């Protein structure tokens, strides 16, 4: 399944384009811009599984740095600071990875 099967290609393009500068990534704004806030829990889980490149059931910090590429292959990598901020927001139990729930 491709990301564009779940989210609008135009929304993805706009969201990725809005955060091209290093250290400008805001996960809340990004996820809103791509339309995830409007999606069902099932669709959000499908997006998660697309982003989980190693299919471990978790998104680890090394995968998280490339999260924008999961939406658009030509997107930039997150900086270390952005990656750590996103991990802190998503890692609710402190185990160093983000689960689907």
CSV table of N, CA, C and O in Angstrom, one decimal:
chain,number,residue,atom,x,y,z
A,1,UNK,N,0.8,-1.2,0.0
A,1,UNK,CA,0.0,0.0,0.0
A,1,UNK,C,0.9,1.2,0.0
A,1,UNK,O,1.9,1.3,0.7
A,2,UNK,N,0.5,2.2,-0.8
A,2,UNK,CA,1.3,3.5,-0.9
A,2,UNK,C,0.6,4.5,0.0
A,2,UNK,O,-0.6,4.5,0.3
A,3,UNK,N,1.4,5.4,0.5
A,3,UNK,CA,0.9,6.5,1.3
A,3,UNK,C,-0.2,7.3,0.6
A,3,UNK,O,-1.2,7.7,1.3
A,4,UNK,N,-0.1,7.4,-0.7
A,4,UNK,CA,-1.1,8.2,-1.4
A,4,UNK,C,-2.4,7.4,-1.6
A,4,UNK,O,-3.4,7.9,-2.1
A,5,UNK,N,-2.4,6.1,-1.2
A,5,UNK,CA,-3.7,5.4,-1.1
A,5,UNK,C,-4.5,5.8,0.1
A,5,UNK,O,-5.7,5.6,0.1
A,6,UNK,N,-3.9,6.5,1.0
A,6,UNK,CA,-4.5,6.9,2.3
A,6,UNK,C,-4.6,8.4,2.4
A,6,UNK,O,-5.5,8.9,3.0
A,7,UNK,N,-3.6,9.1,1.9
A,7,UNK,CA,-3.6,10.6,2.0
A,7,UNK,C,-3.4,11.2,0.7
A,7,UNK,O,-2.9,10.6,-0.3
A,8,UNK,N,-3.9,12.4,0.6
A,8,UNK,CA,-3.8,13.2,-0.7
A,8,UNK,C,-2.4,13.5,-1.0
A,8,UNK,O,-1.6,14.0,-0.2
A,9,UNK,N,-2.0,13.2,-2.3
A,9,UNK,CA,-0.7,13.6,-2.8
A,9,UNK,C,-0.4,15.1,-2.6
A,9,UNK,O,0.7,15.5,-2.3
A,10,UNK,N,-1.4,15.9,-2.9
A,10,UNK,CA,-1.2,17.3,-2.8
A,10,UNK,C,-1.0,17.8,-1.3
A,10,UNK,O,-0.2,18.6,-1.0
A,11,UNK,N,-1.7,17.2,-0.4
A,11,UNK,CA,-1.5,17.5,1.0
A,11,UNK,C,-0.1,17.1,1.5
A,11,UNK,O,0.5,17.8,2.2
A,12,UNK,N,0.3,15.9,1.0
A,12,UNK,CA,1.7,15.4,1.4
A,12,UNK,C,2.7,16.4,0.9
A,12,UNK,O,3.6,16.8,1.6
A,13,UNK,N,2.5,16.8,-0.4
A,13,UNK,CA,3.5,17.7,-1.0
A,13,UNK,C,3.6,19.0,-0.2
A,13,UNK,O,4.7,19.6,0.0
A,14,UNK,N,2.4,19.6,0.1
A,14,UNK,CA,2.4,20.8,0.9
A,14,UNK,C,3.0,20.7,2.2
A,14,UNK,O,3.8,21.6,2.7
A,15,UNK,N,2.7,19.6,2.9
A,15,UNK,CA,3.2,19.4,4.3
A,15,UNK,C,4.8,19.2,4.2
A,15,UNK,O,5.5,19.8,5.0
A,16,UNK,N,5.2,18.4,3.3
A,16,UNK,CA,6.7,18.2,3.2
A,16,UNK,C,7.4,19.5,2.9
A,16,UNK,O,8.4,19.9,3.5
A,17,UNK,N,6.8,20.3,2.0
A,17,UNK,CA,7.3,21.5,1.6
A,17,UNK,C,7.4,22.6,2.7
A,17,UNK,O,8.2,23.5,2.7
A,18,UNK,N,6.5,22.5,3.6
A,18,UNK,CA,6.4,23.5,4.7
A,18,UNK,C,7.5,23.3,5.7
A,18,UNK,O,7.8,24.2,6.5
A,19,UNK,N,8.2,22.1,5.7
A,19,UNK,CA,9.2,21.9,6.7
A,19,UNK,C,10.5,21.5,6.0
A,19,UNK,O,11.2,20.6,6.5
A,20,UNK,N,10.9,22.2,5.0
A,20,UNK,CA,12.2,21.9,4.3
A,20,UNK,C,13.4,22.4,5.0
A,20,UNK,O,14.5,21.9,4.9
A,21,UNK,N,13.2,23.4,5.8
A,21,UNK,CA,14.4,24.0,6.6
A,21,UNK,C,14.7,23.1,7.8
A,21,UNK,O,13.8,22.6,8.4
A,22,UNK,N,16.0,22.9,8.0
A,22,UNK,CA,16.4,22.1,9.1
A,22,UNK,C,15.9,22.7,10.4
A,22,UNK,O,15.9,23.9,10.6
A,23,UNK,N,15.5,21.8,11.3
A,23,UNK,CA,14.9,22.2,12.6
A,23,UNK,C,13.6,23.0,12.5
A,23,UNK,O,13.2,23.6,13.5
A,24,UNK,N,12.9,22.8,11.4
A,24,UNK,CA,11.6,23.5,11.3
A,24,UNK,C,10.4,22.5,11.5
A,24,UNK,O,9.3,23.0,11.6
A,25,UNK,N,10.7,21.2,11.6
A,25,UNK,CA,9.7,20.2,11.7
A,25,UNK,C,8.9,20.3,12.9
A,25,UNK,O,9.4,20.3,14.0
A,26,UNK,N,7.5,20.4,12.8
A,26,UNK,CA,6.6,20.4,13.9
A,26,UNK,C,5.6,19.3,13.6
A,26,UNK,O,4.8,19.3,12.7
A,27,UNK,N,5.8,18.2,14.4
A,27,UNK,CA,5.0,17.0,14.1
A,27,UNK,C,3.5,17.2,14.1
A,27,UNK,O,2.7,16.7,13.3
A,28,UNK,N,3.0,18.0,15.1
A,28,UNK,CA,1.6,18.3,15.2
A,28,UNK,C,1.1,19.0,13.9
A,28,UNK,O,0.0,18.6,13.4
A,29,UNK,N,1.8,20.0,13.5
A,29,UNK,CA,1.3,20.7,12.2
A,29,UNK,C,1.5,19.8,11.0
A,29,UNK,O,0.6,19.8,10.2
A,30,UNK,N,2.6,19.0,11.0
A,30,UNK,CA,2.8,18.1,9.8
A,30,UNK,C,1.6,17.1,9.7
A,30,UNK,O,1.0,17.0,8.6
A,31,UNK,N,1.3,16.4,10.8
A,31,UNK,CA,0.3,15.4,10.7
A,31,UNK,C,-1.1,16.0,10.4
A,31,UNK,O,-1.9,15.4,9.8
A,32,UNK,N,-1.3,17.2,10.9
A,32,UNK,CA,-2.6,17.9,10.5
A,32,UNK,C,-2.6,18.2,9.0
A,32,UNK,O,-3.6,18.0,8.4
A,33,UNK,N,-1.5,18.7,8.5
A,33,UNK,CA,-1.4,19.2,7.1
A,33,UNK,C,-1.6,18.0,6.2
A,33,UNK,O,-2.2,18.1,5.1
A,34,UNK,N,-1.0,16.8,6.5
A,34,UNK,CA,-1.2,15.7,5.6
A,34,UNK,C,-2.5,15.0,5.7
A,34,UNK,O,-2.9,14.1,4.9
A,35,UNK,N,-3.3,15.4,6.7
A,35,UNK,CA,-4.7,14.9,6.8
A,35,UNK,C,-4.9,13.8,7.8
A,35,UNK,O,-5.9,13.2,7.9
A,36,UNK,N,-3.9,13.5,8.6
A,36,UNK,CA,-4.0,12.3,9.5
A,36,UNK,C,-5.0,12.6,10.6
A,36,UNK,O,-5.6,11.7,11.1
A,37,UNK,N,-5.1,13.8,11.0
A,37,UNK,CA,-6.1,14.2,12.1
A,37,UNK,C,-7.5,13.8,11.7
A,37,UNK,O,-8.3,13.6,12.6
A,38,UNK,N,-7.8,13.8,10.4
A,38,UNK,CA,-9.2,13.5,9.9
A,38,UNK,C,-9.4,12.0,9.7
A,38,UNK,O,-10.5,11.6,9.3
A,39,UNK,N,-8.4,11.2,9.8
A,39,UNK,CA,-8.5,9.8,9.4
A,39,UNK,C,-8.9,9.0,10.6
A,39,UNK,O,-8.8,9.3,11.7
A,40,UNK,N,-9.5,7.8,10.2
A,40,UNK,CA,-9.9,6.9,11.2
A,40,UNK,C,-8.7,6.2,11.9
A,40,UNK,O,-7.6,6.3,11.4
A,41,UNK,N,-8.9,5.6,13.0
A,41,UNK,CA,-7.8,5.0,13.8
A,41,UNK,C,-7.2,3.9,12.9
A,41,UNK,O,-6.0,3.6,12.9
A,42,UNK,N,-8.1,3.2,12.1
A,42,UNK,CA,-7.6,2.1,11.2
A,42,UNK,C,-6.7,2.7,10.1
A,42,UNK,O,-5.6,2.1,9.9
A,43,UNK,N,-7.0,3.8,9.6
A,43,UNK,CA,-6.2,4.4,8.5
A,43,UNK,C,-4.9,4.9,9.1
A,43,UNK,O,-3.8,4.8,8.5
A,44,UNK,N,-4.9,5.5,10.3
A,44,UNK,CA,-3.7,5.9,11.0
A,44,UNK,C,-2.8,4.7,11.2
A,44,UNK,O,-1.5,4.8,11.0
A,45,UNK,N,-3.3,3.6,11.6
A,45,UNK,CA,-2.5,2.4,11.8
A,45,UNK,C,-1.9,1.9,10.5
A,45,UNK,O,-0.8,1.5,10.4
A,46,UNK,N,-2.6,2.1,9.4
A,46,UNK,CA,-2.1,1.7,8.1
A,46,UNK,C,-0.9,2.6,7.7
A,46,UNK,O,0.1,2.1,7.2
A,47,UNK,N,-1.0,3.9,8.0
A,47,UNK,CA,0.1,4.8,7.8
A,47,UNK,C,1.3,4.4,8.7
A,47,UNK,O,2.4,4.4,8.2
A,48,UNK,N,1.0,4.1,9.9
A,48,UNK,CA,2.1,3.6,10.8
A,48,UNK,C,2.8,2.5,10.2
A,48,UNK,O,4.1,2.4,10.2
A,49,UNK,N,2.1,1.5,9.7
A,49,UNK,CA,2.8,0.3,9.2
A,49,UNK,C,3.6,0.6,7.9
A,49,UNK,O,4.6,-0.1,7.6
A,50,UNK,N,3.2,1.6,7.1
A,50,UNK,CA,4.0,2.0,6.0
A,50,UNK,C,5.3,2.6,6.5
A,50,UNK,O,6.3,2.4,5.9
A,51,UNK,N,5.2,3.4,7.5
A,51,UNK,CA,6.4,4.1,8.1
A,51,UNK,C,7.3,3.1,8.8
A,51,UNK,O,8.5,3.4,9.0
A,52,UNK,N,6.8,2.0,9.3
A,52,UNK,CA,7.6,1.0,10.0
A,52,UNK,C,8.3,0.2,9.0
A,52,UNK,O,7.9,-0.9,8.6
A,53,UNK,N,9.5,0.7,8.5
A,53,UNK,CA,10.2,0.1,7.4
A,53,UNK,C,10.7,-1.3,7.7
A,53,UNK,O,10.7,-2.1,6.8
A,54,UNK,N,11.1,-1.6,8.9
A,54,UNK,CA,11.6,-2.9,9.2
A,54,UNK,C,10.5,-3.9,9.7
A,54,UNK,O,10.8,-5.0,10.0
A,55,UNK,N,9.3,-3.4,9.7
A,55,UNK,CA,8.1,-4.2,10.0
A,55,UNK,C,8.2,-4.9,11.4
A,55,UNK,O,7.7,-6.0,11.6
A,56,UNK,N,8.8,-4.2,12.3
A,56,UNK,CA,9.0,-4.7,13.7
A,56,UNK,C,7.8,-4.5,14.5
A,56,UNK,O,7.7,-5.0,15.6
A,57,UNK,N,6.9,-3.6,14.1
A,57,UNK,CA,5.7,-3.3,14.9
A,57,UNK,C,6.0,-2.0,15.7
A,57,UNK,O,5.1,-1.6,16.5
A,58,UNK,N,7.2,-1.5,15.5
A,58,UNK,CA,7.6,-0.2,16.2
A,58,UNK,C,8.3,0.6,15.3
A,58,UNK,O,8.9,0.2,14.3
A,59,UNK,N,8.3,1.9,15.6
A,59,UNK,CA,9.2,2.9,14.8
A,59,UNK,C,10.3,3.3,15.8
A,59,UNK,O,10.0,3.9,16.8
A,60,UNK,N,11.5,2.8,15.5
A,60,UNK,CA,12.6,3.1,16.4
A,60,UNK,C,13.2,4.4,16.0
A,60,UNK,O,12.9,5.0,14.9
A,61,UNK,N,14.1,5.0,16.8
A,61,UNK,CA,14.7,6.3,16.5
A,61,UNK,C,15.4,6.3,15.2
A,61,UNK,O,15.3,7.3,14.5
A,62,UNK,N,16.1,5.3,14.8
A,62,UNK,CA,16.8,5.3,13.5
A,62,UNK,C,15.8,5.4,12.3
A,62,UNK,O,16.1,6.0,11.3
A,63,UNK,N,14.7,4.8,12.4
A,63,UNK,CA,13.6,4.9,11.4
A,63,UNK,C,13.0,6.3,11.4
A,63,UNK,O,12.6,6.8,10.4
A,64,UNK,N,12.8,6.8,12.6
A,64,UNK,CA,12.2,8.1,12.8
A,64,UNK,C,12.9,9.2,12.1
A,64,UNK,O,12.2,10.2,11.6
A,65,UNK,N,14.2,9.2,12.0
A,65,UNK,CA,14.9,10.2,11.3
A,65,UNK,C,14.6,10.3,9.8
A,65,UNK,O,14.8,11.4,9.2
A,66,UNK,N,14.0,9.3,9.3
A,66,UNK,CA,13.7,9.2,7.9
A,66,UNK,C,12.2,9.3,7.6
A,66,UNK,O,11.7,9.0,6.5
A,67,UNK,N,11.4,9.7,8.6
A,67,UNK,CA,10.0,9.6,8.6
A,67,UNK,C,9.4,10.4,7.4
A,67,UNK,O,8.4,10.0,6.8
A,68,UNK,N,9.9,11.6,7.1
A,68,UNK,CA,9.4,12.4,6.0
A,68,UNK,C,9.5,11.6,4.7
A,68,UNK,O,8.7,11.8,3.8
A,69,UNK,N,10.6,10.9,4.5
A,69,UNK,CA,10.8,10.1,3.3
A,69,UNK,C,9.7,9.0,3.1
A,69,UNK,O,9.4,8.6,2.0
A,70,UNK,N,9.1,8.6,4.2
A,70,UNK,CA,7.9,7.7,4.2
A,70,UNK,C,6.7,8.3,3.5
A,70,UNK,O,5.9,7.6,3.0
A,71,UNK,N,6.7,9.6,3.5
A,71,UNK,CA,5.6,10.4,2.9
A,71,UNK,C,5.9,10.8,1.5
A,71,UNK,O,5.1,10.8,0.6
A,72,UNK,N,7.2,11.1,1.3
A,72,UNK,CA,7.7,11.6,0.0
A,72,UNK,C,9.2,11.2,-0.1
A,72,UNK,O,10.0,11.7,0.7
A,73,UNK,N,9.5,10.4,-1.1
A,73,UNK,CA,10.9,9.9,-1.2
A,73,UNK,C,12.0,11.0,-1.3
A,73,UNK,O,13.1,10.8,-0.9
A,74,UNK,N,11.6,12.2,-1.9
A,74,UNK,CA,12.6,13.2,-2.0
A,74,UNK,C,12.6,14.2,-0.9
A,74,UNK,O,13.3,15.2,-0.9
A,75,UNK,N,11.9,13.9,0.2
A,75,UNK,CA,11.9,14.7,1.4
A,75,UNK,C,13.3,14.6,2.1
A,75,UNK,O,14.0,13.7,1.9
A,76,UNK,N,13.5,15.6,3.0
A,76,UNK,CA,14.8,15.6,3.8
A,76,UNK,C,14.7,14.7,5.0
A,76,UNK,O,13.6,14.2,5.4
A,77,UNK,N,15.8,14.4,5.5
A,77,UNK,CA,15.9,13.6,6.8
A,77,UNK,C,15.7,14.6,7.9
A,77,UNK,O,16.0,15.8,7.8
A,78,UNK,N,15.1,14.1,9.0
A,78,UNK,CA,15.0,15.0,10.2
A,78,UNK,C,16.4,15.2,10.8
A,78,UNK,O,17.2,14.3,10.8
A,79,UNK,N,16.6,16.3,11.5
A,79,UNK,CA,17.8,16.5,12.2
A,79,UNK,C,17.8,15.7,13.5
A,79,UNK,O,16.7,15.1,13.9
A,80,UNK,N,18.9,15.5,14.2
A,80,UNK,CA,18.9,14.8,15.4
A,80,UNK,C,18.0,15.4,16.4
A,80,UNK,O,17.2,14.7,17.1
A,81,UNK,N,18.0,16.7,16.5
A,81,UNK,CA,17.1,17.5,17.4
A,81,UNK,C,15.6,17.2,17.1
A,81,UNK,O,14.8,16.9,18.0
A,82,UNK,N,15.2,17.2,15.9
A,82,UNK,CA,13.9,17.0,15.5
A,82,UNK,C,13.5,15.5,15.8
A,82,UNK,O,12.4,15.2,16.2
A,83,UNK,N,14.4,14.6,15.5
A,83,UNK,CA,14.1,13.2,15.7
A,83,UNK,C,13.9,12.9,17.2
A,83,UNK,O,13.0,12.2,17.6
A,84,UNK,N,14.7,13.5,18.1
A,84,UNK,CA,14.6,13.3,19.5
A,84,UNK,C,13.3,14.0,20.0
A,84,UNK,O,12.6,13.4,20.9
A,85,UNK,N,12.9,15.1,19.5
A,85,UNK,CA,11.7,15.8,19.9
A,85,UNK,C,10.5,14.9,19.5
A,85,UNK,O,9.5,14.7,20.3
A,86,UNK,N,10.5,14.3,18.3
A,86,UNK,CA,9.4,13.5,17.8
A,86,UNK,C,9.4,12.2,18.6
A,86,UNK,O,8.3,11.7,19.0
A,87,UNK,N,10.5,11.6,18.9
A,87,UNK,CA,10.6,10.4,19.8
A,87,UNK,C,10.0,10.7,21.1
A,87,UNK,O,9.2,9.9,21.6
A,88,UNK,N,10.3,11.8,21.7
A,88,UNK,CA,9.8,12.1,23.1
A,88,UNK,C,8.3,12.3,23.0
A,88,UNK,O,7.6,11.9,24.0
A,89,UNK,N,7.8,12.8,22.0
A,89,UNK,CA,6.3,13.0,21.8
A,89,UNK,C,5.6,11.7,21.6
A,89,UNK,O,4.5,11.5,22.1
A,90,UNK,N,6.2,10.7,20.9
A,90,UNK,CA,5.5,9.5,20.6
A,90,UNK,C,5.8,8.3,21.5
A,90,UNK,O,5.0,7.4,21.6
A,91,UNK,N,6.9,8.4,22.2
A,91,UNK,CA,7.4,7.2,23.0
A,91,UNK,C,6.8,7.4,24.4
A,91,UNK,O,7.4,7.9,25.3
A,92,UNK,N,5.6,6.9,24.6
A,92,UNK,CA,4.8,7.1,25.9
A,92,UNK,C,5.4,6.3,27.1
A,92,UNK,O,5.2,6.7,28.2
A,93,UNK,N,6.0,5.2,26.8
A,93,UNK,CA,6.5,4.4,27.9
A,93,UNK,C,8.1,4.4,28.1
A,93,UNK,O,8.6,3.7,28.9
A,94,UNK,N,8.7,5.2,27.3
A,94,UNK,CA,10.2,5.5,27.5
A,94,UNK,C,11.0,4.3,27.0
A,94,UNK,O,12.2,4.2,27.5
A,95,UNK,N,10.6,3.4,26.2
A,95,UNK,CA,11.4,2.3,25.8
A,95,UNK,C,12.2,2.6,24.5
A,95,UNK,O,12.9,1.7,24.0
A,96,UNK,N,12.2,3.8,24.0
A,96,UNK,CA,13.0,4.1,22.8
A,96,UNK,C,12.4,3.8,21.5
A,96,UNK,O,13.1,3.8,20.5
A,97,UNK,N,11.1,3.5,21.5
A,97,UNK,CA,10.4,3.2,20.2
A,97,UNK,C,8.9,3.6,20.4
A,97,UNK,O,8.4,3.7,21.5
A,98,UNK,N,8.3,3.8,19.2
A,98,UNK,CA,6.9,4.2,19.1
A,98,UNK,C,6.1,3.0,18.6
A,98,UNK,O,6.4,2.5,17.6
A,99,UNK,N,5.1,2.6,19.4
A,99,UNK,CA,4.3,1.5,19.0
A,99,UNK,C,3.0,2.1,18.2
A,99,UNK,O,2.8,3.2,18.2
A,100,UNK,N,2.4,1.2,17.6
A,100,UNK,CA,1.2,1.6,16.8
A,100,UNK,C,0.1,2.2,17.6
A,100,UNK,O,-0.7,3.0,17.1
A,101,UNK,N,0.0,1.8,18.8
A,101,UNK,CA,-1.1,2.4,19.7
A,101,UNK,C,-0.7,3.7,20.3
A,101,UNK,O,-1.4,4.5,20.6
